[in-house]
PDB file of C-alpha atoms in Angstrom:
ATOM      1  CA  MET A   1      67.226-111.573  44.149  1.00 79.00           C
ATOM      2  CA  ILE A   2      69.113-108.351  43.634  1.00 86.00           C
ATOM      3  CA  GLU A   3      66.397-105.946  42.561  1.00 85.00           C
ATOM      4  CA  ARG A   4      68.443-103.897  40.129  1.00 89.00           C
ATOM      5  CA  TYR A   5      69.446-107.032  38.201  1.00 91.00           C
ATOM      6  CA  SER A   6      66.008-108.622  38.147  1.00 91.00           C
ATOM      7  CA  LEU A   7      63.134-108.258  35.763  1.00 93.00           C
ATOM      8  CA  PRO A   8      60.118-107.281  37.823  1.00 95.00           C
ATOM      9  CA  GLU A   9      58.182-110.221  36.387  1.00 96.00           C
ATOM     10  CA  MET A  10      60.898-112.682  37.403  1.00 97.00           C
ATOM     11  CA  ALA A  11      61.239-111.122  40.881  1.00 96.00           C
ATOM     12  CA  ALA A  12      57.478-111.596  41.296  1.00 97.00           C
ATOM     13  CA  VAL A  13      57.756-115.293  40.383  1.00 97.00           C
ATOM     14  CA  TRP A  14      60.363-115.858  43.119  1.00 97.00           C
ATOM     15  CA  SER A  15      58.730-113.583  45.681  1.00 96.00           C
ATOM     16  CA  GLU A  16      57.528-114.691  49.081  1.00 97.00           C
ATOM     17  CA  ALA A  17      53.977-113.643  48.163  1.00 97.00           C
ATOM     18  CA  HIS A  18      54.011-115.932  45.109  1.00 98.00           C
ATOM     19  CA  ARG A  19      55.427-118.815  47.099  1.00 98.00           C
ATOM     20  CA  LEU A  20      52.644-118.469  49.709  1.00 98.00           C
ATOM     21  CA  ALA A  21      50.039-118.277  46.953  1.00 98.00           C
ATOM     22  CA  VAL A  22      51.392-121.432  45.322  1.00 98.00           C
ATOM     23  CA  TRP A  23      51.400-123.255  48.670  1.00 98.00           C
ATOM     24  CA  GLN A  24      47.803-122.142  49.229  1.00 98.00           C
ATOM     25  CA  GLU A  25      46.762-123.278  45.734  1.00 98.00           C
ATOM     26  CA  ILE A  26      48.318-126.721  46.305  1.00 98.00           C
ATOM     27  CA  GLU A  27      46.552-127.112  49.609  1.00 98.00           C
ATOM     28  CA  ALA A  28      43.232-126.094  48.027  1.00 98.00           C
ATOM     29  CA  LEU A  29      43.678-128.506  45.120  1.00 98.00           C
ATOM     30  CA  VAL A  30      44.445-131.399  47.453  1.00 98.00           C
ATOM     31  CA  VAL A  31      41.301-130.773  49.549  1.00 98.00           C
ATOM     32  CA  GLU A  32      39.280-130.551  46.336  1.00 98.00           C
ATOM     33  CA  ALA A  33      40.746-133.900  45.239  1.00 97.00           C
ATOM     34  CA  TRP A  34      39.833-135.432  48.599  1.00 97.00           C
ATOM     35  CA  ALA A  35      36.295-134.065  48.197  1.00 98.00           C
ATOM     36  CA  ALA A  36      36.069-135.455  44.639  1.00 98.00           C
ATOM     37  CA  GLU A  37      37.008-138.872  46.084  1.00 97.00           C
ATOM     38  CA  GLY A  38      34.330-138.560  48.763  1.00 97.00           C
ATOM     39  CA  VAL A  39      36.898-138.450  51.591  1.00 98.00           C
ATOM     40  CA  ALA A  40      36.468-134.782  52.563  1.00 98.00           C
ATOM     41  CA  PRO A  41      33.166-132.934  52.493  1.00 97.00           C
ATOM     42  CA  ALA A  42      32.621-130.611  49.499  1.00 97.00           C
ATOM     43  CA  SER A  43      31.956-127.788  51.979  1.00 97.00           C
ATOM     44  CA  ALA A  44      35.554-128.144  53.231  1.00 97.00           C
ATOM     45  CA  ALA A  45      36.885-127.918  49.724  1.00 97.00           C
ATOM     46  CA  ALA A  46      34.820-124.797  49.100  1.00 97.00           C
ATOM     47  CA  ALA A  47      35.890-123.263  52.403  1.00 97.00           C
ATOM     48  CA  VAL A  48      39.598-123.833  51.657  1.00 97.00           C
ATOM     49  CA  ARG A  49      39.191-122.450  48.139  1.00 97.00           C
ATOM     50  CA  ALA A  50      37.401-119.365  49.475  1.00 97.00           C
ATOM     51  CA  ALA A  51      39.945-118.687  52.227  1.00 97.00           C
ATOM     52  CA  PRO A  52      41.661-115.323  52.023  1.00 96.00           C
ATOM     53  CA  GLU A  53      45.355-115.188  51.095  1.00 96.00           C
ATOM     54  CA  VAL A  54      47.535-116.158  54.023  1.00 96.00           C
ATOM     55  CA  ASP A  55      48.771-113.039  55.758  1.00 95.00           C
ATOM     56  CA  ALA A  56      52.562-113.050  55.529  1.00 96.00           C
ATOM     57  CA  GLU A  57      53.035-111.336  58.844  1.00 97.00           C
ATOM     58  CA  ALA A  58      50.789-113.845  60.654  1.00 97.00           C
ATOM     59  CA  TRP A  59      52.705-116.647  58.936  1.00 97.00           C
ATOM     60  CA  LYS A  60      56.085-115.216  59.997  1.00 97.00           C
ATOM     61  CA  ALA A  61      54.861-114.788  63.575  1.00 97.00           C
ATOM     62  CA  ARG A  62      53.630-118.356  63.703  1.00 97.00           C
ATOM     63  CA  GLU A  63      56.862-119.601  62.129  1.00 97.00           C
ATOM     64  CA  ALA A  64      58.852-117.820  64.851  1.00 97.00           C
ATOM     65  CA  GLU A  65      56.897-119.873  67.393  1.00 97.00           C
ATOM     66  CA  SER A  66      56.891-123.199  65.579  1.00 96.00           C
ATOM     67  CA  GLY A  67      60.297-123.106  63.910  1.00 96.00           C
ATOM     68  CA  HIS A  68      58.778-124.644  60.757  1.00 96.00           C
ATOM     69  CA  ASP A  69      57.782-122.621  57.727  1.00 96.00           C
ATOM     70  CA  LEU A  70      55.188-124.933  56.262  1.00 97.00           C
ATOM     71  CA  ALA A  71      53.683-126.038  59.563  1.00 97.00           C
ATOM     72  CA  ALA A  72      53.213-122.380  60.413  1.00 98.00           C
ATOM     73  CA  PHE A  73      51.571-121.800  57.031  1.00 98.00           C
ATOM     74  CA  VAL A  74      49.209-124.739  57.535  1.00 98.00           C
ATOM     75  CA  ASP A  75      48.242-123.426  61.009  1.00 97.00           C
ATOM     76  CA  VAL A  76      47.495-119.929  59.679  1.00 98.00           C
ATOM     77  CA  LEU A  77      45.609-121.212  56.621  1.00 98.00           C
ATOM     78  CA  ALA A  78      43.515-123.717  58.615  1.00 97.00           C
ATOM     79  CA  ALA A  79      42.613-121.065  61.151  1.00 97.00           C
ATOM     80  CA  SER A  80      41.503-118.686  58.382  1.00 96.00           C
ATOM     81  CA  VAL A  81      39.342-121.366  56.818  1.00 97.00           C
ATOM     82  CA  GLY A  82      37.309-121.985  59.961  1.00 94.00           C
ATOM     83  CA  PRO A  83      35.017-125.026  59.662  1.00 95.00           C
ATOM     84  CA  GLY A  84      36.672-127.342  57.133  1.00 95.00           C
ATOM     85  CA  GLY A  85      40.143-126.109  58.080  1.00 96.00           C
ATOM     86  CA  GLU A  86      40.966-129.490  59.548  1.00 97.00           C
ATOM     87  CA  TRP A  87      41.228-130.786  55.971  1.00 98.00           C
ATOM     88  CA  VAL A  88      44.105-128.452  55.126  1.00 98.00           C
ATOM     89  CA  HIS A  89      47.249-130.530  54.662  1.00 98.00           C
ATOM     90  CA  TYR A  90      45.279-133.770  55.138  1.00 97.00           C
ATOM     91  CA  GLY A  91      47.437-136.715  54.011  1.00 96.00           C
ATOM     92  CA  LEU A  92      50.315-134.520  52.956  1.00 96.00           C
ATOM     93  CA  THR A  93      53.923-134.169  54.019  1.00 96.00           C
ATOM     94  CA  SER A  94      55.874-130.943  53.954  1.00 96.00           C
ATOM     95  CA  SER A  95      57.852-132.267  50.998  1.00 95.00           C
ATOM     96  CA  ASP A  96      54.620-132.874  49.058  1.00 96.00           C
ATOM     97  CA  VAL A  97      53.842-129.166  49.208  1.00 97.00           C
ATOM     98  CA  LEU A  98      57.381-127.770  49.055  1.00 97.00           C
ATOM     99  CA  ASP A  99      58.587-129.942  46.173  1.00 96.00           C
ATOM    100  CA  THR A 100      55.396-129.426  44.188  1.00 97.00           C
ATOM    101  CA  ALA A 101      55.561-125.676  44.798  1.00 97.00           C
ATOM    102  CA  LEU A 102      59.153-125.583  43.649  1.00 97.00           C
ATOM    103  CA  GLY A 103      58.113-127.307  40.411  1.00 97.00           C
ATOM    104  CA  VAL A 104      55.347-124.738  39.939  1.00 97.00           C
ATOM    105  CA  VAL A 105      57.688-121.808  40.533  1.00 98.00           C
ATOM    106  CA  LEU A 106      60.383-123.240  38.257  1.00 98.00           C
ATOM    107  CA  ALA A 107      57.754-123.731  35.570  1.00 98.00           C
ATOM    108  CA  ASP A 108      56.508-120.167  36.036  1.00 98.00           C
ATOM    109  CA  ALA A 109      60.087-118.837  35.744  1.00 98.00           C
ATOM    110  CA  GLY A 110      60.703-121.074  32.725  1.00 98.00           C
ATOM    111  CA  ASP A 111      57.539-119.850  31.031  1.00 98.00           C
ATOM    112  CA  LEU A 112      58.681-116.287  31.482  1.00 98.00           C
ATOM    113  CA  LEU A 113      62.056-117.106  29.934  1.00 98.00           C
ATOM    114  CA  LEU A 114      60.368-118.985  27.082  1.00 99.00           C
ATOM    115  CA  GLY A 115      58.358-115.864  26.286  1.00 98.00           C
ATOM    116  CA  LYS A 116      61.529-113.742  26.245  1.00 98.00           C
ATOM    117  CA  LEU A 117      63.262-116.290  23.966  1.00 98.00           C
ATOM    118  CA  GLU A 118      60.304-116.237  21.593  1.00 98.00           C
ATOM    119  CA  ALA A 119      60.519-112.438  21.386  1.00 98.00           C
ATOM    120  CA  LEU A 120      64.293-112.557  20.856  1.00 99.00           C
ATOM    121  CA  PHE A 121      63.927-115.195  18.111  1.00 99.00           C
ATOM    122  CA  GLU A 122      61.349-113.049  16.313  1.00 99.00           C
ATOM    123  CA  VAL A 123      63.585-109.981  16.406  1.00 99.00           C
ATOM    124  CA  LEU A 124      66.624-111.936  15.129  1.00 99.00           C
ATOM    125  CA  ARG A 125      64.531-113.617  12.407  1.00 98.00           C
ATOM    126  CA  ARG A 126      63.126-110.287  11.228  1.00 99.00           C
ATOM    127  CA  ARG A 127      66.536-108.581  11.262  1.00 99.00           C
ATOM    128  CA  ALA A 128      68.175-111.533   9.487  1.00 98.00           C
ATOM    129  CA  LEU A 129      65.728-111.123   6.617  1.00 98.00           C
ATOM    130  CA  GLU A 130      66.218-107.357   6.637  1.00 99.00           C
ATOM    131  CA  HIS A 131      69.990-107.742   6.375  1.00 98.00           C
ATOM    132  CA  ARG A 132      70.192-110.801   4.126  1.00 97.00           C
ATOM    133  CA  GLY A 133      72.036-108.701   1.535  1.00 98.00           C
ATOM    134  CA  THR A 134      74.158-106.591   3.920  1.00 98.00           C
ATOM    135  CA  PRO A 135      77.767-107.607   3.359  1.00 98.00           C
ATOM    136  CA  MET A 136      80.236-108.068   6.157  1.00 96.00           C
ATOM    137  CA  ILE A 137      83.628-109.609   6.707  1.00 95.00           C
ATOM    138  CA  GLY A 138      83.437-113.191   7.843  1.00 93.00           C
ATOM    139  CA  ARG A 139      85.747-114.245  10.663  1.00 91.00           C
ATOM    140  CA  THR A 140      87.473-117.425  11.667  1.00 92.00           C
ATOM    141  CA  HIS A 141      89.728-117.762  14.699  1.00 92.00           C
ATOM    142  CA  GLY A 142      89.477-113.971  15.108  1.00 87.00           C
ATOM    143  CA  MET A 143      90.897-113.332  11.639  1.00 94.00           C
ATOM    144  CA  TRP A 144      89.197-112.026   8.531  1.00 93.00           C
ATOM    145  CA  ALA A 145      87.814-114.706   6.316  1.00 93.00           C
ATOM    146  CA  GLU A 146      85.503-114.969   3.302  1.00 94.00           C
ATOM    147  CA  PRO A 147      82.848-112.249   2.999  1.00 96.00           C
ATOM    148  CA  THR A 148      79.376-113.153   4.278  1.00 97.00           C
ATOM    149  CA  THR A 149      76.240-111.256   5.132  1.00 98.00           C
ATOM    150  CA  PHE A 150      75.082-109.775   8.383  1.00 98.00           C
ATOM    151  CA  GLY A 151      71.730-111.477   7.786  1.00 98.00           C
ATOM    152  CA  LEU A 152      73.360-114.910   7.666  1.00 98.00           C
ATOM    153  CA  MET A 153      75.111-114.257  10.966  1.00 97.00           C
ATOM    154  CA  LEU A 154      71.836-113.118  12.531  1.00 98.00           C
ATOM    155  CA  ALA A 155      70.063-116.185  11.134  1.00 98.00           C
ATOM    156  CA  GLY A 156      72.603-118.403  12.841  1.00 98.00           C
ATOM    157  CA  TRP A 157      71.910-116.665  16.131  1.00 98.00           C
ATOM    158  CA  ALA A 158      68.138-116.930  15.552  1.00 99.00           C
ATOM    159  CA  PHE A 159      68.289-120.675  15.031  1.00 98.00           C
ATOM    160  CA  GLU A 160      70.498-121.136  18.085  1.00 98.00           C
ATOM    161  CA  VAL A 161      67.902-119.212  20.133  1.00 99.00           C
ATOM    162  CA  HIS A 162      65.206-121.461  18.624  1.00 98.00           C
ATOM    163  CA  ARG A 163      67.128-124.619  19.675  1.00 98.00           C
ATOM    164  CA  GLN A 164      67.621-123.290  23.164  1.00 98.00           C
ATOM    165  CA  HIS A 165      63.917-122.414  23.382  1.00 98.00           C
ATOM    166  CA  ARG A 166      63.080-126.066  22.575  1.00 98.00           C
ATOM    167  CA  ARG A 167      65.555-127.313  25.184  1.00 98.00           C
ATOM    168  CA  LEU A 168      64.259-124.951  27.824  1.00 98.00           C
ATOM    169  CA  GLY A 169      60.676-126.011  26.983  1.00 98.00           C
ATOM    170  CA  GLU A 170      61.670-129.649  27.571  1.00 98.00           C
ATOM    171  CA  ALA A 171      63.287-128.693  30.903  1.00 97.00           C
ATOM    172  CA  VAL A 172      60.185-126.783  31.992  1.00 97.00           C
ATOM    173  CA  ALA A 173      58.023-129.760  31.168  1.00 96.00           C
ATOM    174  CA  GLY A 174      60.363-131.920  33.241  1.00 95.00           C
ATOM    175  CA  VAL A 175      60.163-129.764  36.347  1.00 94.00           C
ATOM    176  CA  ALA A 176      56.449-129.023  36.119  1.00 90.00           C
ATOM    177  CA  VAL A 177      55.499-132.053  38.141  1.00 88.00           C
ATOM    178  CA  GLY A 178      54.259-132.567  41.612  1.00 88.00           C
ATOM    179  CA  LYS A 179      53.860-135.293  44.181  1.00 86.00           C
ATOM    180  CA  VAL A 180      51.151-135.477  46.805  1.00 87.00           C
ATOM    181  CA  SER A 181      51.478-139.020  48.013  1.00 84.00           C
ATOM    182  CA  GLY A 182      52.086-138.396  51.740  1.00 75.00           C
TER     183      GLY A 182
END
C-alpha cells in the first residue's frame, strides 16, 4: 500500500505483521480443535496458544532457505512452541491457512469500511435533517430544473450510503469463511 494514500488502520490490516498474526491464530485454533477432538494433547494446544509471536526476521530468513512462505512460518512457529510444536500445521495444507487468512483479512478490512460507512451515513442523515428547508436549484442533465432542498439531496446520498453498507456487509459475510479440511 502507498502510505500517504492509506488510512493507518487499513494499512495495519494489510500489514505483514497482521498477516503473520492471523496465520498464527489459525494454526492455534486448529491445534485447539484437534485437542477438543482428542487427537492432539491439550498441552500441545496450550503450548501453541502460548507461543510468542513469530519473529518476522526469523521467518524471512527461513523463507530464504526454504523458498516457501508458509512452510517457513510453520518451521519457525513449531520451533518456538517447543514440545507440542509437532502439532502445528497438523492435517493442514498451505491453502487451508492462506485462504482462511485471506478471508479473515478481507473481513477485517470490510469491517473497517463498514464502520466508516456508518459514520458517513450518520453525518449525511444529520445534515439532511438540518438542511431540510434549505432551498437549492434542482438539476437534470446538467441543466437547472425545479427547485428542491439541499436536505433532500443529502438524504438521497445518505440512503445510497445505507444501501451500499448493506451490500458491503453481505460481501464481508461471504468472504469471512475458512476451510481447514486438508
